[in-house]
Amino acid sequence: TPCFLIESYYANGVAANYVGRKHPNIECRKELHTFLKRMYDAVLSAKYGRNQYESMRANRESLPKNPFVFSCFHDYFEDYGTTQFLMKELKTACPEADTRFISFYDMKIDDEGIPLEDGSHATLLYRLHPMELLIDEQTPDGEPLGEMFLDLYEDDTFALFNPPESIILQNKSFMSLVYALYLTDQFFTKPDRDIIEKYLAPSYFENDFSALDDGLYIQKEIWGREGRHVQVVQKRGDTSELYMEKLVDNYDDIVCRDSKKVMYQDFIQQKRFTHTVDCGVKDGFLTLSSFMLGDQASAVGCRFSPEEIAGTEAYFVPLLIE
């Protein structure tokens, strides 16, 4: 989840310093800077050619304007804070970078890409907006805005961070695909299989549900977010009944693509934790996650929810080292 960046890369360290403890993300902000620097160089190397770009840098020749644009809906506080944080981290990693913020409300496209106020065009765009929603969006006049946007990207008028390929991982049925390939015993190497067996809950496509053994399974929309429509079902033969459901108060505020398909995973009972929050002591459950910088695991983060299926009600929990 992109909106856990600040907690993982920044706030976890603030909490650790406050209580005088070490924390697991102590080097991760440097990793983020290294990754952003690598991304910045890769985009400009692709635009100018590696040799020409290296020559420009070596000769201290000023590069033409290459705006790295960061964008979200500016009136959505969490997205705005996350986007500003990432933009400032890029500026720290690459002081020479021309970084700019544009609200989605003000963004336009033309035949050359994403035009800016000074007449230049964006070289790269970071957008805090789901690709699976952007694809279907239209202009007020009914034009296919998402398709035109992706056509411009395909024509190399600008780079995207994250790229459209990341939609593969956004779809929860990707876990079903990985598990199905794991079961074939022919696709993954032995080390890969050991990792999948240890860390991935058995996951299934919707069409395979009828063939599964009786028991408890968790059902998720393949494009779901924030716990919306997550259910635990009890399978008995050819029928299933609801065992537990995530009830979301702000259902209409959750921005996600409507899912016509679901996927299933074995239901695994979690450990209970007791935690002190702003309104007292509560029992609940932890969700641990890790950011990936390309293919490199980086900062870890922890959320605590009084509910077994976590959603927007979850609390941020700093991770400290004993």
PDB file of C-alpha atoms in Angstrom:
ATOM      1  CA  THR A   1       0.000   0.000   0.000  1.00  0.00           C
ATOM      2  CA  PRO A   2       1.695   3.229  -1.104  1.00  0.00           C
ATOM      3  CA  CYS A   3       0.115   5.214   1.728  1.00  0.00           C
ATOM      4  CA  PHE A   4       2.185   3.313   4.300  1.00  0.00           C
ATOM      5  CA  LEU A   5       5.414   4.874   3.000  1.00  0.00           C
ATOM      6  CA  ILE A   6       5.646   7.654   5.579  1.00  0.00           C
ATOM      7  CA  GLU A   7       4.971   5.368   8.539  1.00  0.00           C
ATOM      8  CA  SER A   8       7.491   2.764   7.398  1.00  0.00           C
ATOM      9  CA  TYR A   9      10.333   4.940   6.104  1.00  0.00           C
ATOM     10  CA  TYR A  10       9.977   7.916   8.453  1.00  0.00           C
ATOM     11  CA  ALA A  11       7.587   7.599  11.403  1.00  0.00           C
ATOM     12  CA  ASN A  12       8.975   4.254  12.560  1.00  0.00           C
ATOM     13  CA  GLY A  13      12.328   5.973  13.103  1.00  0.00           C
ATOM     14  CA  VAL A  14      10.721   8.913  14.918  1.00  0.00           C
ATOM     15  CA  ALA A  15       9.070   6.503  17.348  1.00  0.00           C
ATOM     16  CA  ALA A  16      12.295   4.555  17.877  1.00  0.00           C
ATOM     17  CA  ASN A  17      14.279   7.720  18.601  1.00  0.00           C
ATOM     18  CA  TYR A  18      11.591   8.915  21.009  1.00  0.00           C
ATOM     19  CA  VAL A  19      11.973   5.815  23.201  1.00  0.00           C
ATOM     20  CA  GLY A  20      15.718   5.385  22.608  1.00  0.00           C
ATOM     21  CA  ARG A  21      15.517   2.089  20.726  1.00  0.00           C
ATOM     22  CA  LYS A  22      16.829   0.729  17.427  1.00  0.00           C
ATOM     23  CA  HIS A  23      14.436  -0.183  14.638  1.00  0.00           C
ATOM     24  CA  PRO A  24      14.549  -2.532  11.621  1.00  0.00           C
ATOM     25  CA  ASN A  25      14.202   0.240   9.020  1.00  0.00           C
ATOM     26  CA  ILE A  26      17.267   2.190  10.121  1.00  0.00           C
ATOM     27  CA  GLU A  27      19.025   1.910   6.718  1.00  0.00           C
ATOM     28  CA  CYS A  28      15.896   1.809   4.577  1.00  0.00           C
ATOM     29  CA  ARG A  29      15.627   5.511   3.849  1.00  0.00           C
ATOM     30  CA  LYS A  30      19.104   5.331   2.307  1.00  0.00           C
ATOM     31  CA  GLU A  31      17.867   2.351   0.277  1.00  0.00           C
ATOM     32  CA  LEU A  32      14.924   4.452  -0.911  1.00  0.00           C
ATOM     33  CA  HIS A  33      17.267   7.268  -1.957  1.00  0.00           C
ATOM     34  CA  THR A  34      19.524   4.827  -3.815  1.00  0.00           C
ATOM     35  CA  PHE A  35      16.520   3.347  -5.600  1.00  0.00           C
ATOM     36  CA  LEU A  36      15.150   6.764  -6.582  1.00  0.00           C
ATOM     37  CA  LYS A  37      18.568   7.845  -7.847  1.00  0.00           C
ATOM     38  CA  ARG A  38      18.841   4.671  -9.912  1.00  0.00           C
ATOM     39  CA  MET A  39      15.354   5.240 -11.303  1.00  0.00           C
ATOM     40  CA  TYR A  40      16.161   8.887 -12.135  1.00  0.00           C
ATOM     41  CA  ASP A  41      19.354   7.934 -13.991  1.00  0.00           C
ATOM     42  CA  ALA A  42      17.614   5.091 -15.830  1.00  0.00           C
ATOM     43  CA  VAL A  43      14.845   7.359 -17.138  1.00  0.00           C
ATOM     44  CA  LEU A  44      17.286   9.976 -18.463  1.00  0.00           C
ATOM     45  CA  SER A  45      19.646   7.347 -19.858  1.00  0.00           C
ATOM     46  CA  ALA A  46      16.738   5.881 -21.800  1.00  0.00           C
ATOM     47  CA  LYS A  47      15.762   9.334 -23.083  1.00  0.00           C
ATOM     48  CA  TYR A  48      19.207  10.560 -24.195  1.00  0.00           C
ATOM     49  CA  GLY A  49      21.160   7.346 -24.500  1.00  0.00           C
ATOM     50  CA  ARG A  50      23.520   6.203 -21.768  1.00  0.00           C
ATOM     51  CA  ASN A  51      26.706   7.587 -23.309  1.00  0.00           C
ATOM     52  CA  GLN A  52      25.259  11.031 -24.004  1.00  0.00           C
ATOM     53  CA  TYR A  53      23.712  11.231 -20.541  1.00  0.00           C
ATOM     54  CA  GLU A  54      26.979  10.231 -18.863  1.00  0.00           C
ATOM     55  CA  SER A  55      28.811  12.815 -20.974  1.00  0.00           C
ATOM     56  CA  MET A  56      26.381  15.545 -19.925  1.00  0.00           C
ATOM     57  CA  ARG A  57      26.898  14.703 -16.288  1.00  0.00           C
ATOM     58  CA  ALA A  58      30.676  14.392 -16.576  1.00  0.00           C
ATOM     59  CA  ASN A  59      31.020  17.746 -18.320  1.00  0.00           C
ATOM     60  CA  ARG A  60      28.601  19.399 -15.887  1.00  0.00           C
ATOM     61  CA  GLU A  61      26.578  20.419 -18.924  1.00  0.00           C
ATOM     62  CA  SER A  62      23.112  21.435 -17.867  1.00  0.00           C
ATOM     63  CA  LEU A  63      20.489  19.016 -19.067  1.00  0.00           C
ATOM     64  CA  PRO A  64      17.404  20.332 -20.861  1.00  0.00           C
ATOM     65  CA  LYS A  65      14.313  20.541 -18.691  1.00  0.00           C
ATOM     66  CA  ASN A  66      13.244  17.092 -17.553  1.00  0.00           C
ATOM     67  CA  PRO A  67      10.376  17.626 -15.101  1.00  0.00           C
ATOM     68  CA  PHE A  68       9.707  14.725 -12.766  1.00  0.00           C
ATOM     69  CA  VAL A  69       6.048  15.294 -11.941  1.00  0.00           C
ATOM     70  CA  PHE A  70       4.261  13.961  -8.857  1.00  0.00           C
ATOM     71  CA  SER A  71       0.495  13.942  -8.834  1.00  0.00           C
ATOM     72  CA  CYS A  72      -2.592  12.995  -6.822  1.00  0.00           C
ATOM     73  CA  PHE A  73      -5.909  14.569  -5.850  1.00  0.00           C
ATOM     74  CA  HIS A  74      -4.599  17.374  -3.638  1.00  0.00           C
ATOM     75  CA  ASP A  75      -7.706  17.479  -1.447  1.00  0.00           C
ATOM     76  CA  TYR A  76      -7.253  13.852  -0.336  1.00  0.00           C
ATOM     77  CA  PHE A  77      -4.993  14.430   2.647  1.00  0.00           C
ATOM     78  CA  GLU A  78      -3.349  10.999   2.879  1.00  0.00           C
ATOM     79  CA  ASP A  79      -2.521  10.781  -0.830  1.00  0.00           C
ATOM     80  CA  TYR A  80      -1.236  14.368  -0.852  1.00  0.00           C
ATOM     81  CA  GLY A  81       1.091  13.784   2.107  1.00  0.00           C
ATOM     82  CA  THR A  82       2.439  10.554   0.618  1.00  0.00           C
ATOM     83  CA  THR A  83       3.040  12.154  -2.790  1.00  0.00           C
ATOM     84  CA  GLN A  84       4.813  15.157  -1.247  1.00  0.00           C
ATOM     85  CA  PHE A  85       6.987  12.851   0.861  1.00  0.00           C
ATOM     86  CA  LEU A  86       8.101  10.810  -2.140  1.00  0.00           C
ATOM     87  CA  MET A  87       8.752  13.944  -4.203  1.00  0.00           C
ATOM     88  CA  LYS A  88      10.970  15.369  -1.447  1.00  0.00           C
ATOM     89  CA  GLU A  89      12.812  12.051  -1.130  1.00  0.00           C
ATOM     90  CA  LEU A  90      13.630  12.159  -4.861  1.00  0.00           C
ATOM     91  CA  LYS A  91      14.883  15.731  -4.480  1.00  0.00           C
ATOM     92  CA  THR A  92      17.100  14.612  -1.600  1.00  0.00           C
ATOM     93  CA  ALA A  93      18.461  11.719  -3.660  1.00  0.00           C
ATOM     94  CA  CYS A  94      18.885  13.878  -6.806  1.00  0.00           C
ATOM     95  CA  PRO A  95      19.278  17.585  -5.939  1.00  0.00           C
ATOM     96  CA  GLU A  96      19.568  18.366  -9.641  1.00  0.00           C
ATOM     97  CA  ALA A  97      16.112  16.898 -10.356  1.00  0.00           C
ATOM     98  CA  ASP A  98      13.381  19.226 -11.594  1.00  0.00           C
ATOM     99  CA  THR A  99      10.562  18.040  -9.324  1.00  0.00           C
ATOM    100  CA  ARG A 100       7.044  19.431  -9.559  1.00  0.00           C
ATOM    101  CA  PHE A 101       3.627  18.695  -8.099  1.00  0.00           C
ATOM    102  CA  ILE A 102       0.401  18.829 -10.130  1.00  0.00           C
ATOM    103  CA  SER A 103      -3.041  18.026  -8.792  1.00  0.00           C
ATOM    104  CA  PHE A 104      -5.012  15.537 -10.848  1.00  0.00           C
ATOM    105  CA  TYR A 105      -7.656  18.236 -11.097  1.00  0.00           C
ATOM    106  CA  ASP A 106      -5.232  20.376 -13.123  1.00  0.00           C
ATOM    107  CA  MET A 107      -3.507  17.701 -15.232  1.00  0.00           C
ATOM    108  CA  LYS A 108      -3.954  17.749 -19.007  1.00  0.00           C
ATOM    109  CA  ILE A 109      -2.656  15.720 -21.935  1.00  0.00           C
ATOM    110  CA  ASP A 110      -1.861  16.703 -25.506  1.00  0.00           C
ATOM    111  CA  ASP A 111      -0.159  15.069 -28.488  1.00  0.00           C
ATOM    112  CA  GLU A 112       3.263  15.429 -26.843  1.00  0.00           C
ATOM    113  CA  GLY A 113       2.325  14.049 -23.423  1.00  0.00           C
ATOM    114  CA  ILE A 114       1.623  15.936 -20.202  1.00  0.00           C
ATOM    115  CA  PRO A 115       1.994  19.724 -20.726  1.00  0.00           C
ATOM    116  CA  LEU A 116       3.188  21.969 -17.887  1.00  0.00           C
ATOM    117  CA  GLU A 117       2.653  25.671 -17.199  1.00  0.00           C
ATOM    118  CA  ASP A 118       6.073  26.742 -18.517  1.00  0.00           C
ATOM    119  CA  GLY A 119       5.532  25.040 -21.871  1.00  0.00           C
ATOM    120  CA  SER A 120       7.628  21.962 -21.100  1.00  0.00           C
ATOM    121  CA  HIS A 121       6.297  18.409 -20.812  1.00  0.00           C
ATOM    122  CA  ALA A 122       6.679  15.838 -18.038  1.00  0.00           C
ATOM    123  CA  THR A 123       9.573  13.443 -18.495  1.00  0.00           C
ATOM    124  CA  LEU A 124       8.284  11.167 -15.755  1.00  0.00           C
ATOM    125  CA  LEU A 125       5.017  10.952 -13.844  1.00  0.00           C
ATOM    126  CA  TYR A 126       4.384   9.479 -10.416  1.00  0.00           C
ATOM    127  CA  ARG A 127       0.653   9.134  -9.922  1.00  0.00           C
ATOM    128  CA  LEU A 128      -0.977   8.046  -6.669  1.00  0.00           C
ATOM    129  CA  HIS A 129      -4.001   6.639  -8.454  1.00  0.00           C
ATOM    130  CA  PRO A 130      -4.781   2.980  -9.274  1.00  0.00           C
ATOM    131  CA  MET A 131      -3.924   1.968 -12.813  1.00  0.00           C
ATOM    132  CA  GLU A 132      -6.957  -0.330 -12.944  1.00  0.00           C
ATOM    133  CA  LEU A 133      -9.186   2.746 -12.483  1.00  0.00           C
ATOM    134  CA  LEU A 134      -7.240   5.036 -14.817  1.00  0.00           C
ATOM    135  CA  ILE A 135      -7.691   2.589 -17.699  1.00  0.00           C
ATOM    136  CA  ASP A 136     -11.458   3.153 -17.858  1.00  0.00           C
ATOM    137  CA  GLU A 137     -11.619   6.872 -17.068  1.00  0.00           C
ATOM    138  CA  GLN A 138     -13.143   9.328 -19.513  1.00  0.00           C
ATOM    139  CA  THR A 139     -13.109  13.093 -20.076  1.00  0.00           C
ATOM    140  CA  PRO A 140     -16.260  15.161 -19.364  1.00  0.00           C
ATOM    141  CA  ASP A 141     -16.898  14.940 -23.110  1.00  0.00           C
ATOM    142  CA  GLY A 142     -16.854  11.147 -23.044  1.00  0.00           C
ATOM    143  CA  GLU A 143     -13.431  10.663 -24.607  1.00  0.00           C
ATOM    144  CA  PRO A 144     -11.422   7.626 -23.397  1.00  0.00           C
ATOM    145  CA  LEU A 145      -8.958   9.518 -21.202  1.00  0.00           C
ATOM    146  CA  GLY A 146      -7.323   6.375 -19.789  1.00  0.00           C
ATOM    147  CA  GLU A 147      -6.702   4.858 -23.213  1.00  0.00           C
ATOM    148  CA  MET A 148      -5.269   8.111 -24.579  1.00  0.00           C
ATOM    149  CA  PHE A 149      -3.010   8.412 -21.521  1.00  0.00           C
ATOM    150  CA  LEU A 150      -1.639   4.900 -21.974  1.00  0.00           C
ATOM    151  CA  ASP A 151      -1.183   5.419 -25.719  1.00  0.00           C
ATOM    152  CA  LEU A 152       1.008   8.446 -24.946  1.00  0.00           C
ATOM    153  CA  TYR A 153       2.998   6.341 -22.488  1.00  0.00           C
ATOM    154  CA  GLU A 154       3.418   3.586 -25.063  1.00  0.00           C
ATOM    155  CA  ASP A 155       4.739   6.189 -27.524  1.00  0.00           C
ATOM    156  CA  ASP A 156       7.473   7.093 -24.977  1.00  0.00           C
ATOM    157  CA  THR A 157       6.284  10.658 -24.465  1.00  0.00           C
ATOM    158  CA  PHE A 158       6.832  10.167 -20.717  1.00  0.00           C
ATOM    159  CA  ALA A 159       7.903   7.502 -18.249  1.00  0.00           C
ATOM    160  CA  LEU A 160       5.681   6.198 -15.449  1.00  0.00           C
ATOM    161  CA  PHE A 161       6.592   5.372 -11.885  1.00  0.00           C
ATOM    162  CA  ASN A 162       5.068   2.871 -11.150  1.00  0.00           C
ATOM    163  CA  PRO A 163       4.761   1.467 -14.705  1.00  0.00           C
ATOM    164  CA  PRO A 164       1.561  -0.168 -16.031  1.00  0.00           C
ATOM    165  CA  GLU A 165       3.145  -3.595 -15.563  1.00  0.00           C
ATOM    166  CA  SER A 166       2.633  -3.198 -11.823  1.00  0.00           C
ATOM    167  CA  ILE A 167      -1.070  -3.879 -12.390  1.00  0.00           C
ATOM    168  CA  ILE A 168      -0.141  -7.575 -12.566  1.00  0.00           C
ATOM    169  CA  LEU A 169       0.741  -7.546  -8.875  1.00  0.00           C
ATOM    170  CA  GLN A 170      -2.273  -5.385  -7.963  1.00  0.00           C
ATOM    171  CA  ASN A 171      -4.668  -8.140  -9.026  1.00  0.00           C
ATOM    172  CA  LYS A 172      -5.123 -10.541  -6.099  1.00  0.00           C
ATOM    173  CA  SER A 173      -5.620 -13.510  -8.422  1.00  0.00           C
ATOM    174  CA  PHE A 174      -1.896 -13.241  -9.170  1.00  0.00           C
ATOM    175  CA  MET A 175      -1.450 -15.179  -5.914  1.00  0.00           C
ATOM    176  CA  SER A 176      -3.752 -17.873  -7.306  1.00  0.00           C
ATOM    177  CA  LEU A 177      -1.596 -18.084 -10.425  1.00  0.00           C
ATOM    178  CA  VAL A 178       1.601 -18.402  -8.389  1.00  0.00           C
ATOM    179  CA  TYR A 179       0.087 -21.158  -6.250  1.00  0.00           C
ATOM    180  CA  ALA A 180      -1.284 -23.013  -9.290  1.00  0.00           C
ATOM    181  CA  LEU A 181       2.176 -22.986 -10.885  1.00  0.00           C
ATOM    182  CA  TYR A 182       3.649 -24.114  -7.558  1.00  0.00           C
ATOM    183  CA  LEU A 183       1.319 -27.129  -7.571  1.00  0.00           C
ATOM    184  CA  THR A 184       2.524 -28.204 -11.040  1.00  0.00           C
ATOM    185  CA  ASP A 185       6.012 -28.871  -9.600  1.00  0.00           C
ATOM    186  CA  GLN A 186       7.494 -27.895 -12.983  1.00  0.00           C
ATOM    187  CA  PHE A 187       7.682 -24.100 -13.128  1.00  0.00           C
ATOM    188  CA  PHE A 188       9.586 -22.898 -10.033  1.00  0.00           C
ATOM    189  CA  THR A 189      13.026 -23.839  -8.770  1.00  0.00           C
ATOM    190  CA  LYS A 190      13.378 -25.694  -5.473  1.00  0.00           C
ATOM    191  CA  PRO A 191      14.354 -22.507  -3.536  1.00  0.00           C
ATOM    192  CA  ASP A 192      11.366 -20.676  -5.076  1.00  0.00           C
ATOM    193  CA  ARG A 193       9.044 -23.505  -4.088  1.00  0.00           C
ATOM    194  CA  ASP A 194      10.330 -23.466  -0.524  1.00  0.00           C
ATOM    195  CA  ILE A 195       9.619 -19.728  -0.261  1.00  0.00           C
ATOM    196  CA  ILE A 196       6.087 -20.117  -1.677  1.00  0.00           C
ATOM    197  CA  GLU A 197       5.313 -23.027   0.634  1.00  0.00           C
ATOM    198  CA  LYS A 198       6.482 -21.056   3.669  1.00  0.00           C
ATOM    199  CA  TYR A 199       5.005 -17.626   2.981  1.00  0.00           C
ATOM    200  CA  LEU A 200       2.049 -17.862   0.567  1.00  0.00           C
ATOM    201  CA  ALA A 201      -1.269 -19.099   1.922  1.00  0.00           C
ATOM    202  CA  PRO A 202      -2.744 -21.687  -0.484  1.00  0.00           C
ATOM    203  CA  SER A 203      -4.614 -19.562  -3.053  1.00  0.00           C
ATOM    204  CA  TYR A 204      -7.214 -20.537  -5.629  1.00  0.00           C
ATOM    205  CA  PHE A 205      -9.095 -19.151  -8.620  1.00  0.00           C
ATOM    206  CA  GLU A 206     -12.854 -18.736  -8.311  1.00  0.00           C
ATOM    207  CA  ASN A 207     -13.449 -21.555 -10.816  1.00  0.00           C
ATOM    208  CA  ASP A 208     -11.496 -24.004  -8.637  1.00  0.00           C
ATOM    209  CA  PHE A 209     -13.514 -23.410  -5.459  1.00  0.00           C
ATOM    210  CA  SER A 210     -16.011 -26.240  -6.049  1.00  0.00           C
ATOM    211  CA  ALA A 211     -13.178 -28.804  -6.177  1.00  0.00           C
ATOM    212  CA  LEU A 212     -11.661 -27.782  -2.817  1.00  0.00           C
ATOM    213  CA  ASP A 213     -12.020 -29.753   0.399  1.00  0.00           C
ATOM    214  CA  ASP A 214     -14.604 -28.681   2.950  1.00  0.00           C
ATOM    215  CA  GLY A 215     -13.416 -26.050   5.414  1.00  0.00           C
ATOM    216  CA  LEU A 216     -12.981 -22.339   5.994  1.00  0.00           C
ATOM    217  CA  TYR A 217     -11.757 -20.120   3.149  1.00  0.00           C
ATOM    218  CA  ILE A 218     -11.269 -16.371   2.848  1.00  0.00           C
ATOM    219  CA  GLN A 219     -12.902 -14.821  -0.215  1.00  0.00           C
ATOM    220  CA  LYS A 220     -11.491 -11.611  -1.714  1.00  0.00           C
ATOM    221  CA  GLU A 221     -12.465  -9.460  -4.665  1.00  0.00           C
ATOM    222  CA  ILE A 222      -9.555  -9.524  -7.106  1.00  0.00           C
ATOM    223  CA  TRP A 223      -9.519  -5.694  -7.253  1.00  0.00           C
ATOM    224  CA  GLY A 224     -10.621  -5.130  -3.656  1.00  0.00           C
ATOM    225  CA  ARG A 225      -9.112  -2.580  -1.275  1.00  0.00           C
ATOM    226  CA  GLU A 226      -9.329  -1.677   2.417  1.00  0.00           C
ATOM    227  CA  GLY A 227     -11.073  -4.940   3.334  1.00  0.00           C
ATOM    228  CA  ARG A 228     -14.108  -4.178   1.147  1.00  0.00           C
ATOM    229  CA  HIS A 229     -16.244  -7.279   0.510  1.00  0.00           C
ATOM    230  CA  VAL A 230     -13.760  -9.621   2.221  1.00  0.00           C
ATOM    231  CA  GLN A 231     -15.583 -12.659   3.594  1.00  0.00           C
ATOM    232  CA  VAL A 232     -14.725 -15.920   5.311  1.00  0.00           C
ATOM    233  CA  VAL A 233     -16.949 -18.742   4.062  1.00  0.00           C
ATOM    234  CA  GLN A 234     -17.569 -22.269   5.325  1.00  0.00           C
ATOM    235  CA  LYS A 235     -17.537 -24.760   2.429  1.00  0.00           C
ATOM    236  CA  ARG A 236     -19.640 -27.884   2.803  1.00  0.00           C
ATOM    237  CA  GLY A 237     -19.807 -30.016  -0.316  1.00  0.00           C
ATOM    238  CA  ASP A 238     -21.277 -28.015  -3.171  1.00  0.00           C
ATOM    239  CA  THR A 239     -22.540 -25.216  -0.924  1.00  0.00           C
ATOM    240  CA  SER A 240     -20.946 -22.531   1.222  1.00  0.00           C
ATOM    241  CA  GLU A 241     -22.263 -20.219   3.914  1.00  0.00           C
ATOM    242  CA  LEU A 242     -21.006 -16.967   5.378  1.00  0.00           C
ATOM    243  CA  TYR A 243     -18.817 -17.400   8.447  1.00  0.00           C
ATOM    244  CA  MET A 244     -17.426 -13.858   8.828  1.00  0.00           C
ATOM    245  CA  GLU A 245     -17.630 -10.640   6.829  1.00  0.00           C
ATOM    246  CA  LYS A 246     -15.773  -7.334   6.838  1.00  0.00           C
ATOM    247  CA  LEU A 247     -18.275  -4.527   7.386  1.00  0.00           C
ATOM    248  CA  VAL A 248     -16.946  -1.242   6.041  1.00  0.00           C
ATOM    249  CA  ASP A 249     -18.425   2.023   7.339  1.00  0.00           C
ATOM    250  CA  ASN A 250     -17.074   4.218   4.548  1.00  0.00           C
ATOM    251  CA  TYR A 251     -17.944   1.843   1.713  1.00  0.00           C
ATOM    252  CA  ASP A 252     -18.546   4.598  -0.853  1.00  0.00           C
ATOM    253  CA  ASP A 253     -15.252   6.338   0.013  1.00  0.00           C
ATOM    254  CA  ILE A 254     -13.098   3.341  -0.910  1.00  0.00           C
ATOM    255  CA  VAL A 255     -11.711   3.944  -4.383  1.00  0.00           C
ATOM    256  CA  CYS A 256     -11.353   0.678  -6.248  1.00  0.00           C
ATOM    257  CA  ARG A 257     -12.394  -1.064  -9.438  1.00  0.00           C
ATOM    258  CA  ASP A 258     -15.615  -3.068  -9.235  1.00  0.00           C
ATOM    259  CA  SER A 259     -14.689  -6.735  -9.218  1.00  0.00           C
ATOM    260  CA  LYS A 260     -16.716  -9.338 -11.056  1.00  0.00           C
ATOM    261  CA  LYS A 261     -14.395 -12.106  -9.900  1.00  0.00           C
ATOM    262  CA  VAL A 262     -13.127 -13.281  -6.529  1.00  0.00           C
ATOM    263  CA  MET A 263     -10.292 -15.524  -5.375  1.00  0.00           C
ATOM    264  CA  TYR A 264      -9.972 -17.792  -2.343  1.00  0.00           C
ATOM    265  CA  GLN A 265      -7.300 -18.645   0.190  1.00  0.00           C
ATOM    266  CA  ASP A 266      -7.136 -21.110   3.044  1.00  0.00           C
ATOM    267  CA  PHE A 267      -8.320 -19.375   6.211  1.00  0.00           C
ATOM    268  CA  ILE A 268      -5.473 -19.266   8.739  1.00  0.00           C
ATOM    269  CA  GLN A 269      -6.327 -18.345  12.317  1.00  0.00           C
ATOM    270  CA  GLN A 270      -4.192 -15.423  13.483  1.00  0.00           C
ATOM    271  CA  LYS A 271      -2.572 -14.817  16.832  1.00  0.00           C
ATOM    272  CA  ARG A 272      -4.258 -12.268  19.093  1.00  0.00           C
ATOM    273  CA  PHE A 273      -2.346  -9.297  20.474  1.00  0.00           C
ATOM    274  CA  THR A 274      -3.126  -6.797  23.200  1.00  0.00           C
ATOM    275  CA  HIS A 275      -2.127  -3.270  22.299  1.00  0.00           C
ATOM    276  CA  THR A 276      -2.458   0.205  23.801  1.00  0.00           C
ATOM    277  CA  VAL A 277      -4.020   2.727  21.416  1.00  0.00           C
ATOM    278  CA  ASP A 278      -5.251   6.302  21.778  1.00  0.00           C
ATOM    279  CA  CYS A 279      -8.508   5.252  23.400  1.00  0.00           C
ATOM    280  CA  GLY A 280      -7.205   2.542  25.750  1.00  0.00           C
ATOM    281  CA  VAL A 281      -6.171  -1.110  25.582  1.00  0.00           C
ATOM    282  CA  LYS A 282      -7.611  -3.289  22.826  1.00  0.00           C
ATOM    283  CA  ASP A 283      -7.339  -6.883  21.672  1.00  0.00           C
ATOM    284  CA  GLY A 284      -6.740  -7.395  17.999  1.00  0.00           C
ATOM    285  CA  PHE A 285      -4.507  -8.592  15.212  1.00  0.00           C
ATOM    286  CA  LEU A 286      -1.307  -7.470  13.474  1.00  0.00           C
ATOM    287  CA  THR A 287      -0.669  -7.102   9.761  1.00  0.00           C
ATOM    288  CA  LEU A 288       2.994  -7.031   8.715  1.00  0.00           C
ATOM    289  CA  SER A 289       4.069  -5.812   5.288  1.00  0.00           C
ATOM    290  CA  SER A 290       7.272  -5.062   3.429  1.00  0.00           C
ATOM    291  CA  PHE A 291       7.984  -2.558   0.657  1.00  0.00           C
ATOM    292  CA  MET A 292       9.789  -3.736  -2.446  1.00  0.00           C
ATOM    293  CA  LEU A 293      12.222  -1.414  -4.228  1.00  0.00           C
ATOM    294  CA  GLY A 294      12.358  -3.145  -7.577  1.00  0.00           C
ATOM    295  CA  ASP A 295      13.367  -6.678  -6.611  1.00  0.00           C
ATOM    296  CA  GLN A 296      14.850  -5.690  -3.233  1.00  0.00           C
ATOM    297  CA  ALA A 297      12.910  -6.019   0.028  1.00  0.00           C
ATOM    298  CA  SER A 298      13.115  -2.831   2.103  1.00  0.00           C
ATOM    299  CA  ALA A 299      11.194  -1.160   4.949  1.00  0.00           C
ATOM    300  CA  VAL A 300       8.760  -3.222   6.998  1.00  0.00           C
ATOM    301  CA  GLY A 301       5.588  -1.838   8.521  1.00  0.00           C
ATOM    302  CA  CYS A 302       3.015  -2.993  11.020  1.00  0.00           C
ATOM    303  CA  ARG A 303      -0.685  -2.267  11.454  1.00  0.00           C
ATOM    304  CA  PHE A 304      -2.935  -3.261  14.354  1.00  0.00           C
ATOM    305  CA  SER A 305      -6.652  -3.799  13.924  1.00  0.00           C
ATOM    306  CA  PRO A 306      -9.233  -4.720  16.575  1.00  0.00           C
ATOM    307  CA  GLU A 307     -10.954  -6.536  13.713  1.00  0.00           C
ATOM    308  CA  GLU A 308      -9.703  -9.807  12.293  1.00  0.00           C
ATOM    309  CA  ILE A 309      -9.937  -8.454   8.732  1.00  0.00           C
ATOM    310  CA  ALA A 310      -8.009  -5.172   8.732  1.00  0.00           C
ATOM    311  CA  GLY A 311      -9.259  -2.050   6.974  1.00  0.00           C
ATOM    312  CA  THR A 312      -9.047   1.719   7.327  1.00  0.00           C
ATOM    313  CA  GLU A 313      -9.640   1.472  11.082  1.00  0.00           C
ATOM    314  CA  ALA A 314      -6.180  -0.039  11.618  1.00  0.00           C
ATOM    315  CA  TYR A 315      -3.542   1.703  13.756  1.00  0.00           C
ATOM    316  CA  PHE A 316       0.116   2.212  12.828  1.00  0.00           C
ATOM    317  CA  VAL A 317       2.414   0.262  15.173  1.00  0.00           C
ATOM    318  CA  PRO A 318       6.135   1.108  15.257  1.00  0.00           C
ATOM    319  CA  LEU A 319       8.477  -1.877  15.069  1.00  0.00           C
ATOM    320  CA  LEU A 320      11.401  -1.752  17.510  1.00  0.00           C
ATOM    321  CA  ILE A 321      14.333  -4.112  18.091  1.00  0.00           C
ATOM    322  CA  GLU A 322      14.693  -5.727  21.524  1.00  0.00           C
TER     323      GLU A 322
END
